[in-house]
Every structure is written in structure tokens, then in C-alpha cells.
Short mmCIF file of C-alpha atoms in Angstrom, two decimals:
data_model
loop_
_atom_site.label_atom_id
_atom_site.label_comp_id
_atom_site.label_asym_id
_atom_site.label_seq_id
_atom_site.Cartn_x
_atom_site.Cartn_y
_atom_site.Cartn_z
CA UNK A 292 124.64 71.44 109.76
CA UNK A 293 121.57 73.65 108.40
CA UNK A 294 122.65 77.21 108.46
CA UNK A 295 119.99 80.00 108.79
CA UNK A 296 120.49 82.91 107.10
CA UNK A 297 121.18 86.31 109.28
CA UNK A 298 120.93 89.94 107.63
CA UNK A 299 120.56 93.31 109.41
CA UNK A 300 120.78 96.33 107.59
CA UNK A 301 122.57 100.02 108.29
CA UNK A 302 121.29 102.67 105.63
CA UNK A 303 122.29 106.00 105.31
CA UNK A 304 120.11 108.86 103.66
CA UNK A 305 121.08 112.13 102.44
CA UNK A 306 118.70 114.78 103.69
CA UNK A 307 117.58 117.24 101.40
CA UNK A 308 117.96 120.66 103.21
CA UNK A 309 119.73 123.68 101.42
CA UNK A 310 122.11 124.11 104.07
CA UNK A 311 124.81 121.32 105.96
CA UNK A 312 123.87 119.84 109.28
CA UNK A 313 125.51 122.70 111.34
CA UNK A 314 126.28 125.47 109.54
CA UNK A 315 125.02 127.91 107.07
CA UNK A 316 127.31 125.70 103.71
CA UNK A 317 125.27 124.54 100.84
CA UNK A 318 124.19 121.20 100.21
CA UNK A 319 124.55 121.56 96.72
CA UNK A 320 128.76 120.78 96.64
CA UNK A 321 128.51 118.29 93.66
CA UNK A 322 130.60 119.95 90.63
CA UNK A 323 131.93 122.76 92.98
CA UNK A 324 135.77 122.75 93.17
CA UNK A 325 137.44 120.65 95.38
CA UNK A 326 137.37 122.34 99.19
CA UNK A 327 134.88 125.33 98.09
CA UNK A 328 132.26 124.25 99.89
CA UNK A 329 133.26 124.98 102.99
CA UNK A 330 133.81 126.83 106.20
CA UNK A 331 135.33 127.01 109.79
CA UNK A 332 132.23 125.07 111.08
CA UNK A 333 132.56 121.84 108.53
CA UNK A 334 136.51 121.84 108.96
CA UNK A 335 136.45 122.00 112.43
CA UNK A 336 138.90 125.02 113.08
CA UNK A 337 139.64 125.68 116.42
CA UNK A 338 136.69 128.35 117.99
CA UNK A 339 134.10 127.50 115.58
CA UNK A 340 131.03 125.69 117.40
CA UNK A 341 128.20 123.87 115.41
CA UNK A 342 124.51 124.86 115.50
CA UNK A 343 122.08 122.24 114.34
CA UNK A 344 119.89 122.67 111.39
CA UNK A 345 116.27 122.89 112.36
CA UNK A 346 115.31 121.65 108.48
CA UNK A 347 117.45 118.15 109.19
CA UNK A 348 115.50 117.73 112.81
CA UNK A 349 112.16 118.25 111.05
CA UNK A 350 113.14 115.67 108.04
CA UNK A 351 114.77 113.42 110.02
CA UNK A 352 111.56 113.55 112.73
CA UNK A 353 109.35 112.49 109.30
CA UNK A 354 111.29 109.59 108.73
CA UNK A 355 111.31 108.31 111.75
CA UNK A 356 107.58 108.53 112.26
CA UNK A 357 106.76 107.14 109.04
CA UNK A 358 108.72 104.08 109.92
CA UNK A 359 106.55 104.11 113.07
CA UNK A 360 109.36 104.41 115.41
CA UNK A 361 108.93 106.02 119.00
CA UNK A 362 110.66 109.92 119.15
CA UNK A 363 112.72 109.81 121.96
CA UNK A 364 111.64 114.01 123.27
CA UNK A 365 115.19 114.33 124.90
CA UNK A 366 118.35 113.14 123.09
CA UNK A 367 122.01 114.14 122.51
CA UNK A 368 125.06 114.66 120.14
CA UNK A 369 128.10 112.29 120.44
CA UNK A 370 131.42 112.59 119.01
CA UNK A 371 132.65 109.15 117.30
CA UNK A 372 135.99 109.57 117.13
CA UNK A 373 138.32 107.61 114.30
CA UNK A 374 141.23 108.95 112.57
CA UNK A 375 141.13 109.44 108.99
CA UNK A 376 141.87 111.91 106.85
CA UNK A 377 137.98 112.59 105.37
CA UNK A 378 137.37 113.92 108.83
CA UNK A 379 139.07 117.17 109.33
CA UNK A 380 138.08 116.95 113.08
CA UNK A 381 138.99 113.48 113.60
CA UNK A 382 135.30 112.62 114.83
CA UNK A 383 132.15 112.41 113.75
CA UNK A 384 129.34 114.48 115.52
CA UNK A 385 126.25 111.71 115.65
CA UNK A 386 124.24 109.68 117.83
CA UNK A 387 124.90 106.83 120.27
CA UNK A 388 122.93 105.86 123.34
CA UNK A 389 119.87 108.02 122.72
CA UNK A 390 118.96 108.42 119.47
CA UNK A 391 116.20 110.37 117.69
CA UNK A 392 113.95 107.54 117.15
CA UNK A 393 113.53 104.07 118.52
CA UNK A 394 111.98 100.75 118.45
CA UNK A 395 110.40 101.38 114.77
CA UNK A 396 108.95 98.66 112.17
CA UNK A 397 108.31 98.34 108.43
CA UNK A 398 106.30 95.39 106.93
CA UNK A 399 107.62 94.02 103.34
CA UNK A 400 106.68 90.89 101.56
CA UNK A 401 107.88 88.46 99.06
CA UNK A 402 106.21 88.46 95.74
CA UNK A 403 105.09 84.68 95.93
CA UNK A 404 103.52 85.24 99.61
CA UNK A 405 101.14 87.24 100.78
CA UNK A 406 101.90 87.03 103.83
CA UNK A 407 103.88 90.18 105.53
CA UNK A 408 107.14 90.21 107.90
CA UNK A 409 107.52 93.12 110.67
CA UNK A 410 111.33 93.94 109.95
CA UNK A 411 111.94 95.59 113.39
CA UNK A 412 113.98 98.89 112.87
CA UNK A 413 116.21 99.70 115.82
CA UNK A 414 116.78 103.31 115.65
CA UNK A 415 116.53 105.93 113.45
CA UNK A 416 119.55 109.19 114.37
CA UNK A 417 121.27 112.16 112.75
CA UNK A 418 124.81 112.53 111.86
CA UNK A 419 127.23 114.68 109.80
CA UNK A 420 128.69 113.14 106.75
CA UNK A 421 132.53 113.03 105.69
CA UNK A 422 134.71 114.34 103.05
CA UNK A 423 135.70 111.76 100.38
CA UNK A 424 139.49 110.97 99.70
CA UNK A 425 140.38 111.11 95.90
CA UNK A 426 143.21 108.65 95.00
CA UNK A 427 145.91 109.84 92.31
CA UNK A 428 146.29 106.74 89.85
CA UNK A 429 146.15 102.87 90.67
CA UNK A 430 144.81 102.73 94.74
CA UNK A 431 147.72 99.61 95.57
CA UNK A 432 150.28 102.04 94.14
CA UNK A 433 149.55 105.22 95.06
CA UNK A 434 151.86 107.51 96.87
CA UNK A 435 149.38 109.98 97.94
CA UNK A 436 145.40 110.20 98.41
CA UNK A 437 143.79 113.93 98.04
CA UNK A 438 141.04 115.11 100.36
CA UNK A 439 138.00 116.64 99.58
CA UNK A 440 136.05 118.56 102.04
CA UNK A 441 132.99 119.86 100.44
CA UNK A 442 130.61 117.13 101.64
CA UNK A 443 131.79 117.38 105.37
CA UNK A 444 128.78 118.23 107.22
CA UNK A 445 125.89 117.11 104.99
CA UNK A 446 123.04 115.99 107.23
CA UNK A 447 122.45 112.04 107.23
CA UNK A 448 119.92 109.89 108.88
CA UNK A 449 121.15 106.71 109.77
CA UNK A 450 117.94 103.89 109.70
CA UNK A 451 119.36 100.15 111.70
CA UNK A 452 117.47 97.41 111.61
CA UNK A 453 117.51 94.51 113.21
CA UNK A 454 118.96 91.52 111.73
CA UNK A 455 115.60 90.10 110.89
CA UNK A 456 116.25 89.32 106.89
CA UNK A 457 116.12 85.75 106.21
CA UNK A 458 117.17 86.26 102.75
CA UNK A 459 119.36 88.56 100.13
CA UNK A 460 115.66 88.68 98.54
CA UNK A 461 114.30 90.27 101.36
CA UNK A 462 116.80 92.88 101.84
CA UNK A 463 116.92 94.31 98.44
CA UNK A 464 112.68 94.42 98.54
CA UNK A 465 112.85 96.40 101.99
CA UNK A 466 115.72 99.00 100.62
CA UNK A 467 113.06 99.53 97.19
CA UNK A 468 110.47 100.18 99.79
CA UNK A 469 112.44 102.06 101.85
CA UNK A 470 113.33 104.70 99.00
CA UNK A 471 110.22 104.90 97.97
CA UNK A 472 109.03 106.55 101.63
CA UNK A 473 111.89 108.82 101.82
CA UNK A 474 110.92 110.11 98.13
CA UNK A 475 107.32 110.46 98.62
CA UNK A 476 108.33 112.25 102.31
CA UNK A 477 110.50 114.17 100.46
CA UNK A 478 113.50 114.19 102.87
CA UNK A 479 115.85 111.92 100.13
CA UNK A 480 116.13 111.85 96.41
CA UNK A 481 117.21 107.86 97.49
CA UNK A 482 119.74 107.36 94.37
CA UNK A 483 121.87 104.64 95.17
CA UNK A 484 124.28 105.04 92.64
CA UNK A 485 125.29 108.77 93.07
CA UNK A 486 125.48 107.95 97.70
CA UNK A 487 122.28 109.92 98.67
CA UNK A 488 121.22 106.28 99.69
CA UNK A 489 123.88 104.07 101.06
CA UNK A 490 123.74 100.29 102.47
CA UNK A 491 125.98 98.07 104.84
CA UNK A 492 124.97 95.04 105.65
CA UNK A 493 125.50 92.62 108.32
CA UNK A 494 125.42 88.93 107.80
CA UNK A 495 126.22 85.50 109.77
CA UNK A 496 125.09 82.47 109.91
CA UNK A 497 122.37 80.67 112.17
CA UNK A 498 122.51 76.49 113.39
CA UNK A 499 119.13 75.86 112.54
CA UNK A 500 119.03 73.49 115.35
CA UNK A 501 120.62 74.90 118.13
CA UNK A 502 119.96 78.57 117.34
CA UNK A 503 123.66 79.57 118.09
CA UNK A 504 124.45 82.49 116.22
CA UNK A 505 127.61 82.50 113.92
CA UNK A 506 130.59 85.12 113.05
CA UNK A 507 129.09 87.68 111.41
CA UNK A 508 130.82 89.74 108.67
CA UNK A 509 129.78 93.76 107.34
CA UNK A 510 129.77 94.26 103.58
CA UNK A 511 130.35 97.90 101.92
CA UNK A 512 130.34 99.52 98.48
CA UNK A 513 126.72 98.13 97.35
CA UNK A 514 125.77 100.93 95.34
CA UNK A 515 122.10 99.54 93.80
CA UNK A 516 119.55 97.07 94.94
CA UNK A 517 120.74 94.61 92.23
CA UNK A 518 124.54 95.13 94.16
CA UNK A 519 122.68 94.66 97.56
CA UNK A 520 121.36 91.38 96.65
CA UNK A 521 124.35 89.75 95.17
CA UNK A 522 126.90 91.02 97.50
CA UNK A 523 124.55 89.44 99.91
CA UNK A 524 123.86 86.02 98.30
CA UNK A 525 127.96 85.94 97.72
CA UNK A 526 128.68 86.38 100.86
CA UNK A 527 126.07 83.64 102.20
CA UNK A 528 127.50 81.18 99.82
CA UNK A 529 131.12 82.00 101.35
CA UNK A 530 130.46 81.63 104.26
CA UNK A 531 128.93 78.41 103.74
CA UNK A 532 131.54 76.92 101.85
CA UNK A 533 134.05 77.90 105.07
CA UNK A 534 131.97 76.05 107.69
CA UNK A 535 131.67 73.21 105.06
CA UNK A 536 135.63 72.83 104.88
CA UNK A 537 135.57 73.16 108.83
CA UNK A 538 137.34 77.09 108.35
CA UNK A 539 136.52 79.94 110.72
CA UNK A 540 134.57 82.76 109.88
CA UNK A 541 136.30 85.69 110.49
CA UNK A 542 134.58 89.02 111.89
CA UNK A 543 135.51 91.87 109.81
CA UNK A 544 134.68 94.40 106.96
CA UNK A 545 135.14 93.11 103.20
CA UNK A 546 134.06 95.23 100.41
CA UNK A 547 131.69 94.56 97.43
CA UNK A 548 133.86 94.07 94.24
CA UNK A 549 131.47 94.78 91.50
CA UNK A 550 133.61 94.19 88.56
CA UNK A 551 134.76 90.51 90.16
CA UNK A 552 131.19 89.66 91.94
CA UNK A 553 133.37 88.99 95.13
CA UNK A 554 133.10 90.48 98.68
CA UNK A 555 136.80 91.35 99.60
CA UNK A 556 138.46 91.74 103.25
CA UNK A 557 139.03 95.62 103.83
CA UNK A 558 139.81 95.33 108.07
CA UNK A 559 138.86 93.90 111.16
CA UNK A 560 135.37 94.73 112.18
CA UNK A 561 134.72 97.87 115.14
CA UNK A 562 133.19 98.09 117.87
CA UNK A 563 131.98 100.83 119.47
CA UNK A 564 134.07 101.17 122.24
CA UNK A 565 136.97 101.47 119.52
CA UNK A 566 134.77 104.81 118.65
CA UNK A 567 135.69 106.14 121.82
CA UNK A 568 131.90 108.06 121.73
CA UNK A 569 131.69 110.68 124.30
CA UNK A 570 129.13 112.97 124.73
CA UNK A 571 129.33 116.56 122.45
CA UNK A 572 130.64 119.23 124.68
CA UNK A 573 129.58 121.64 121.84
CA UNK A 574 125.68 120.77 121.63
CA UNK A 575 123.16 120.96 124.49
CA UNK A 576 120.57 117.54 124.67
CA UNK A 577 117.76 117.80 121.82
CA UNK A 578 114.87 118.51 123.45
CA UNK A 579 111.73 118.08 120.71
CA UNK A 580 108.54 119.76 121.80
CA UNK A 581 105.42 117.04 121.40
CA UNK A 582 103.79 119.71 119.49
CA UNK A 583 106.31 119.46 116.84
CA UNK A 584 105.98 115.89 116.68
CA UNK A 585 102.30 115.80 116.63
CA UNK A 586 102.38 118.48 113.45
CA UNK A 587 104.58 116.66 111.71
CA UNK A 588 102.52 113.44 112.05
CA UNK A 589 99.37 115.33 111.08
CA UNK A 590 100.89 116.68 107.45
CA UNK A 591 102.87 113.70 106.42
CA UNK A 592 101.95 113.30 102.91
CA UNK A 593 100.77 110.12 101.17
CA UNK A 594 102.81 107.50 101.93
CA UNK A 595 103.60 104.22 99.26
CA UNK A 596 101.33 102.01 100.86
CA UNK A 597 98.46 103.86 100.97
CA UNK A 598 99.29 105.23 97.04
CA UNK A 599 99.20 101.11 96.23
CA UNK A 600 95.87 100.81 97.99
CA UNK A 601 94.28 103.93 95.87
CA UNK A 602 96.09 102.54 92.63
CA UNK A 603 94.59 99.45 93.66
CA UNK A 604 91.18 101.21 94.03
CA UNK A 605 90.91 103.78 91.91
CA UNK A 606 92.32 103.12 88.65
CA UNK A 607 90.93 99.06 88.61
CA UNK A 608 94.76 97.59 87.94
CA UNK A 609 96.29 95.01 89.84
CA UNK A 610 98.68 95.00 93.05
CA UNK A 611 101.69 93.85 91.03
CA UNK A 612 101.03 96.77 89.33
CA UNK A 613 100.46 98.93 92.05
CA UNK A 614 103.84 97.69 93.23
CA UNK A 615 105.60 98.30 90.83
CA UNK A 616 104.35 101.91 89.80
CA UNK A 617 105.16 103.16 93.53
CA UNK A 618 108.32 101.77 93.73
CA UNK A 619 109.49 105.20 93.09
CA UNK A 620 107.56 108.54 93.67
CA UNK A 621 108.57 109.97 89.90
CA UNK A 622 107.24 106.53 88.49
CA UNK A 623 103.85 106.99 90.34
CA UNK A 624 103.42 110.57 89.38
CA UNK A 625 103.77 109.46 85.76
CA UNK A 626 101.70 107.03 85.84
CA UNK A 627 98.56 109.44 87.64
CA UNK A 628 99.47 112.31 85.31
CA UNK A 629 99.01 110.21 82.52
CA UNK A 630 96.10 108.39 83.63
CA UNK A 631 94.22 111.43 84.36
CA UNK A 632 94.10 111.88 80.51
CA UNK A 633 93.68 108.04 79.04
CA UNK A 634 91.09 105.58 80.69
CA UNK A 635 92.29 102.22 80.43
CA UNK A 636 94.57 102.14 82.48
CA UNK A 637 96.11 98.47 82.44
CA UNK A 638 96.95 99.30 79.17
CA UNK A 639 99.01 102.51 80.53
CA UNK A 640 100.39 100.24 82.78
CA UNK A 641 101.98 97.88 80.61
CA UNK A 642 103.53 99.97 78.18
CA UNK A 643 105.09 101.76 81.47
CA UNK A 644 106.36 98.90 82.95
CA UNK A 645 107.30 97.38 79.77
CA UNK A 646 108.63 99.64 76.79
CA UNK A 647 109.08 102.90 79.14
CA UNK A 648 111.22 101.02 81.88
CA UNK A 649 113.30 98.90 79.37
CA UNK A 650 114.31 102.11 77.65
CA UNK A 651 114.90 103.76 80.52
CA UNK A 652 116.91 101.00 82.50
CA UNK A 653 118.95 100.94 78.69
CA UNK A 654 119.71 104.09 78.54
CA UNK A 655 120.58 104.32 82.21
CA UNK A 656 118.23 107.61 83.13
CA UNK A 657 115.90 108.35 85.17
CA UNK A 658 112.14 108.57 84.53
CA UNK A 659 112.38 112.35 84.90
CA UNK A 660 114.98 112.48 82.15
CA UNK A 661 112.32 110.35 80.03
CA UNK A 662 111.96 111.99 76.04
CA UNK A 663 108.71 110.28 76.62
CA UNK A 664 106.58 112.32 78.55
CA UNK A 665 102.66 111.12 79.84
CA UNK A 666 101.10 113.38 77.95
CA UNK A 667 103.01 111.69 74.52
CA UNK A 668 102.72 107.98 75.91
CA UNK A 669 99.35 108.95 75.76
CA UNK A 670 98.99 110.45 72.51
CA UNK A 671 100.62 107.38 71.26
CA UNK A 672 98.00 105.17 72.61
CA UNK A 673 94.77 107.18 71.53
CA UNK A 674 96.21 106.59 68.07
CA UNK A 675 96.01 102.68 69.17
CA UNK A 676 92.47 103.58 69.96
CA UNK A 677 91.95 104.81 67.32
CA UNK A 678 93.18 102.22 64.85
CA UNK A 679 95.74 105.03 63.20
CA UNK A 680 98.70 101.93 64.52
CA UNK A 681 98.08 98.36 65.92
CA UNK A 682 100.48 97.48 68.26
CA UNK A 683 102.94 96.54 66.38
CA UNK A 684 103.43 99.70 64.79
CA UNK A 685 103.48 101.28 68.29
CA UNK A 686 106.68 99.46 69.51
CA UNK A 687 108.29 101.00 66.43
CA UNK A 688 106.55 104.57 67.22
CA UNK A 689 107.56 104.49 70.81
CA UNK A 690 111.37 103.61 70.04
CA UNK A 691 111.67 106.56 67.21
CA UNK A 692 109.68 108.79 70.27
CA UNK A 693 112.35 107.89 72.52
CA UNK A 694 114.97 108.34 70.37
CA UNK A 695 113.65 111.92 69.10
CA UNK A 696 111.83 113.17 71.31
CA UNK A 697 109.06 113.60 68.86
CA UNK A 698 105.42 112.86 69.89
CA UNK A 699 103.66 110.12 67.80
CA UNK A 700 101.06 112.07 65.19
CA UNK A 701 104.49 113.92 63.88
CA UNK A 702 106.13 110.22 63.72
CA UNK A 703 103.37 108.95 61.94
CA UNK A 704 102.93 111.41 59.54
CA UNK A 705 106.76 111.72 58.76
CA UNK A 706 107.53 108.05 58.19
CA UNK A 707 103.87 106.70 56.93
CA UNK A 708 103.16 104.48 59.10
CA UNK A 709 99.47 103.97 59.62
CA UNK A 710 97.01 101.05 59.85
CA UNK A 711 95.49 99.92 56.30
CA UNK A 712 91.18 101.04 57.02
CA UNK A 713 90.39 100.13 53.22
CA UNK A 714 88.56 96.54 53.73
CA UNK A 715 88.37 96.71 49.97
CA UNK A 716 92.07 97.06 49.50
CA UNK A 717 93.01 94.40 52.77
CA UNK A 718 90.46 91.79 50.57
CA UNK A 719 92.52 92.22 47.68
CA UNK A 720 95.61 90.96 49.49
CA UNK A 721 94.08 88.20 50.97
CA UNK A 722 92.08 87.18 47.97
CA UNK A 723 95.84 87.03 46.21
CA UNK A 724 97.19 85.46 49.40
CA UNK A 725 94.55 82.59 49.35
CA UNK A 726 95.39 82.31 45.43
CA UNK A 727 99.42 81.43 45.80
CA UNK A 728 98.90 79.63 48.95
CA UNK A 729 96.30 76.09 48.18
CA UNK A 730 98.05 73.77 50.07
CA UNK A 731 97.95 76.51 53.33
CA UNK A 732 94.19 76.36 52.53
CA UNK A 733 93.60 72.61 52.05
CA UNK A 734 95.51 72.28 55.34
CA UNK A 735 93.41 74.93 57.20
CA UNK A 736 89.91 72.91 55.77
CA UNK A 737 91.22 70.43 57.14
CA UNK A 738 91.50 71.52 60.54
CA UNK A 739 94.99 72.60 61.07
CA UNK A 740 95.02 75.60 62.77
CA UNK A 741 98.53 76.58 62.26
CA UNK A 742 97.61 76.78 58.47
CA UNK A 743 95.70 80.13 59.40
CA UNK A 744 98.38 81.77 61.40
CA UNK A 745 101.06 81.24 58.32
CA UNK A 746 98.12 82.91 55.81
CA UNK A 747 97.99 85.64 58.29
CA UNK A 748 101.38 86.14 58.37
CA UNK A 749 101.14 86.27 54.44
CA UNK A 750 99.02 89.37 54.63
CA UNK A 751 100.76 91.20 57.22
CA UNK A 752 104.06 90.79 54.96
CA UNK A 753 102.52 91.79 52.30
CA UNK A 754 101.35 94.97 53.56
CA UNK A 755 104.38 95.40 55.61
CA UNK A 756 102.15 95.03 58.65
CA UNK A 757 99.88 97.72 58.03
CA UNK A 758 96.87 95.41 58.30
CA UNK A 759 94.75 94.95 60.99
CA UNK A 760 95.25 91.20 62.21
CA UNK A 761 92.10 90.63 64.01
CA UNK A 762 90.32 91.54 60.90
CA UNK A 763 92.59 90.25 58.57
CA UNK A 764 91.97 86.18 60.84
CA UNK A 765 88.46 86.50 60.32
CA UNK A 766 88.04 87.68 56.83
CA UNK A 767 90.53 84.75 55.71
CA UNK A 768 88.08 82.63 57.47
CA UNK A 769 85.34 84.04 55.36
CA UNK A 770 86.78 83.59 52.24
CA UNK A 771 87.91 80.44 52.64
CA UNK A 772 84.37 79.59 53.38
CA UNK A 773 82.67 81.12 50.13
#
């Protein structure tokens, strides 16, 4: 049969307040000694009752709008209970049959159509995190797990969608878009790889001609888009093969190997009646004033889509480009800061989405970490301009900038490396060039082009490519001719 493929998503953000979800703790537990970071509220101890934070209503009210879901004005705490040990309480205060925000939508597309799909989000609700279990040597053999319980209580917004992906493709481009709002809301720094942005995915398969949906299975651990996607596209070839060989798919949770590329079988799949959810004798029902609402919808800031539109606009560049600068919030606010101080900015463009990402994706950093800050990339490129380097040179330039930290000019003038201005000098070295090279000349008079290109290439070696080339083509040219 033709199988159809099924993906809905389950993302969980970190919100960015100063304080946990109900109690006064920091948010800030990462380097703190183990079990530091907390108090009677987080662990649960008998007599302690949670207050909510009004910071994680407010951020997790601007999420929800921007993803134009519906605020529900009245909703209310449950308590999902399971028993594990990163839960001092043995439940989780969250959400469950009326959440914060409802019925929602995002709109994504695939960078060979133009055309958009509505990916329907289901709800958008608050929750408390958990602690995280540290296991003493190999996991199989271990005798004993230690618990953490600094990060109990960190406020989390959970975002479900519906399973409306038709594609690992389309999945990883709605989680890129997806951290790019939170960033520019400013309730989630969205890293992936350190869990202030984390992804589960559900995923079955569809008869194509029947419509009769198949077993589906959730996958866990993705910890970056590039993870998202192949997990995915693993798990859609497995399942495949199974129905192929006549198998049964089995519901349940497998985890994302990322040193083997394989989705492994952790446990049978919940439900949530095996949650047990009951409503939070501790917390009243959240009752959010319109007014609020209506505020916070006034002073959202300006969101990705509308920043591509104005990229699009303003600075003349294309949307690919647009796309790709506002993928992230730091990687648009480099680009403006340095375009408010060079004018052509496709070439700013380029050399950010080329050299600056390559070096930063090698290096494994962040673009706020960059030694290459706008107002260098820039300096760098007047000297382009300015026909101090030629391109050529700059690649070098940039990688020594990156490497030291040192803005171009000081580069240049350490190492020497400058553009040759002298025409007199350049038609020396092409006068000598055309000399040792007849045959490279016959060739070229007689109309082989390629004969040109190889006495270029002369000159540029011998002046270590310090020459400009598109003088250097047509004065050979020239002098052929006399």
C-alpha cells in the first residue's frame, strides 16, 4: 500500500523569568551545586503550597497569542501524577482539560513552494519542569542513579500541534520558525542543545487510499533541528519496512540514538488516564482579566514575519535571505546593526550567511560569541570597497579576524596583505607573463578562451594574488592586441 506520512509535534520551552513557576527559587540553577537550588515549595514538603508566577502567565499569554491561539479567560492547574524519582512530589502541577490557550495556527512553507500550510496548534499550557537523574558510570550497569533537584519548578510552556506534518522536512522548518518567535518575544532563549527548547514527536502512518490511520509511535532525545529531522525520516523508513514484511507497529516510546542514527524502544506509550490528572487542590482556576490580554497583544514586539517583510523591503535583498537572517533574533540584529553602517547590503548578506555562519557552525558558538563583530565585518568590507583587498584576500582576512579577534586594517597592516594599485608595476608582470607564455597567446588569438584564464592565473601567481583580476583580464587583452 501507499503510506502517508503522519507527524504531530509536542515542544517544550523554557520561560525566561528570574524566579521558578511557584516559588520565589532562581531560574538561574545551571553550575549551582547539585540540590542548592531549592526550597520547600519545588520539593514538595509537606505544608508548603505553590503560588504561581505572574512573569510565566504574562510570557506564556505572549506565546500563545503570537501563535494566534484563543486565551481561554478561566482555566486550571492539574496534577499529572507518575512516579519517578525527578519528581520529588510524585506529580507534575500542569494543564489538562482547559488549557491557557487553544485552537492556535502557524503557517510555514517549503523552500521549493510558495505556497503556505496552516499547521493547526492545539493548545498552548503551563507546567513545572522536573529534576534530572544523574547516572553513576555505564546506564545498563549502574547500581544507583543520583537526583538532582535544582530545575524542579522551572516554568515551561508546552506548544501541541496537530499532527498535520506531512514530512520530517516540514517539522524541522516549523521548530526553526518556532524559535525564532519565542526569541524575538523574548519569553525563550530556544537552544536546543542545552533543553530550553525540547521536541517529541509523534508519527504513524496513513493508507493513502482508505485514510485509516496507523500505530503511531513518540520519539525523544532530539536535541537540534538536524536530530529532529533524521530521527523523524528514521523512524518513517522503519516503520515502512515493518508493514512491508507484514510486522505490527507497535505503540510506544523509543528514543533518538544519536551516535547509532537509530530510534530505540524506551516503554510502552501513556495515556492520559495512566496520568491519573486530577484537578490541583492547591491552586484556585486562572482567571485572566481581558485587559491583560488585550495589553499584551498591543506591545508584542516585532515578530519574524513581519522582520522578513521589512528585510525584504527595506534593505532591497531577497526572501531567501530574509529567511535566513531571521531564523534567529541574534542573527537578525547582526545583520541590521551592521547594515546600518555599510550600504550594500547583499553583499553583507553573503559574507553572513557564508564565511560568518560556516565559522560559527565550526566552531560550534553562537553568533553572540562571534570574534567577528558587525562593526569589523564591516570594516573588512569597506577595505573591499576600497580596493585595499579583493576578495580573495578577504577570505584570508576574515579567517585570521576570527581566529584573533583582530579587526581587518590591523590584519592588513601586520601581515602585508594589500591589493597591488601600481598599473605600472601590474604591466610589468603581465608584459613578462605574455613573454614566457607564446603558445597561451597564440591559443587565446585564436579564440580559445581558456587561454586567457591560465595567463590570468599567471599574474595572480606571480604577485601572490595581490593583483586586481578584473584589471589584470582586460589589460592582457590589451596587450595582446598591440
Amino acid at each position: 500500500m501507499k503510506e502517508e506520512v503522519v507527524i504531530g509535534l509536542e515542544i517544550h520551552i523554557q520561560l525566561m523569568t528570574k524566579a521558578k513557576m511557584f516559588c520565589q527559587c532562581s531560574t538561574n540553577y545551571i553550575g549551582k551545586e547539585p540540590n542548592t537550588n531549592t526550597c520547600p515549595v519545588c520539593l514538595g514538603l509537606p505544608g508548603s503550597l505553590p503560588v504561581l508566577n505572574r512573569k510565566v502567565l504574562e510570557f506564556a499569554i505572549r506565546t500563545a497569542v503570537a501563535l494566534n491561539c484563543k486565551i481561554n479567560q478561566v482555566s486550571r492547574f492539574h496534577r499529572k501524577n507518575y512516579f519517578y524519582p525527578d519528581l520529588p512530589k510524585a506529580y507534575q502541577i500542569s494543564q489538562y482539560d482547559i488549557p491557557l490557550g487553544i485552537n492556535g495556527y502557524m503557517e510555514i512553507s517549503l523552500p521549493e513552494s510558495k505556497e503556505k500550510h496552516r499547521i493547526r496548534i492545539t493548545r498552548v499550557h503551563i507546567e513545572e519542569d522536573a529534576g534530572k537523574l544523574v547516572h553513576e558510570g555505564d546506564i545498563a550497569s549502574s547500581s544507583h542513579s543520583l537526583v538532582d533537584y535544582n530545575r524542579c519548578g522551572i516554568p515551561l510552556a508546552e506548544i501541541v500541534t496537530e499532527p498535520d506534518f506531512c514530512s520530517p522536512e516540514e517539522a524541522r522548518i516549523f521548530l526553526v520558525k518556532l524559535r525564532s518567535i519565542v526569541q524575538h518575544l523574548g519569553v525563550c532563549d530556544g537552544n536546543m542543545e542545552e533543553g530550553s527548547m525540547r521536541c517529541d514527536a509523534n508519527i504513524s502512518l496513513r493508507d493513502a487510499k482508505t485514510g485509516a490511520l496507523g500505530t503511531k509511535a513518540e520519539i525523544k532525545n532530539m536535541n537540534s533541528f538536524k536530530a529532529v529531522k533524521k530521527a523523524l525520516q528514521f523512524e518513517v523508513d522503519r516503520q515502512k519496512k515493518l508493514l512491508a514484511e507484514g510486522e505490527k507497529i507497535v505503540q510506544e516510546t523509543r528514543h533518538w540514538d544519536e551516535s547509532k542514527n537509530v530510534t530505540v524502544s524506551m516503554r510502552s506509550k501513556e495515556e492520559a488516564h495512566d496520568y491519573r490528572y486530577f484537578p490541583e487542590p492547591d491552586l484556585l482556576p486562572l482567571k485572566v482579566d481581558l485587559k491583560m490580554i488585550d495589553k499584551i497583544r498591543k506591545n508584542l514586539p516585532e515578530l519574524p514575519e513581519a522582520r522578513r517583510m521589512r528585510f525584504i523591503k527595506d534593505y532591497q535583498i531577497s526572501e531567501y535571505d530574509a529567511e535566513i537572517l531571521i531564523s534567529s533574533k541574534e542573527l537578525g540584529d547582526y545583520y541590521e546593526k551592521a547594515a546600518s553602517s555599510y550600504s550594500n547590503r547583499k553583499v553583507l548578506s553573503n559574507w553572513i550567511m557564508g564565511e560568518l555562519i560556516h565559522y560559527l557552525n565550526e566552531e560550534k558558538i553562537g553568533i553572540d560569541d562571534s570574534p567577528v563583530s558587525p562593526e569589523k565585518l564591516v570594516g573588512m568590507l569597506k577595505l573591499m570597497d576600497e580596493g585595499v583587498i579583493s576578495g580573495k584576500m578577504a577570505k584570508d582576512v576574515f579567517e585570521k579576524m576570527f581566529k584573533t579577534g583582530k579587526d581587518a586594517s590591523q590584519i592588513v597592516k601586520e601581515s602585508g596583505i594589500t591589493q597591488i594599485t601600481d598599473e605600472n608595476e601590474l604591466f610589468k608582470v603581465i608584459d613578462n607573463v605574455i613573454k614566457e607564455n607564446p603558445k597561451s597567446v597564440d591559443d587565446f588569438n585564436k579564440g580559445k578562451e581558456k587561454a586567457l584564464n591560465f595567463l590570468v592565473g599567471q599574474v595572480m601567481r606571480y604577485t601572490k594574488g595581490r593583483a586586481k583580476p578584473d584589471f589584470v583580464f582586460e589589460a592582457i587583452k590589451q596587450r595582446i592586441k598591440k
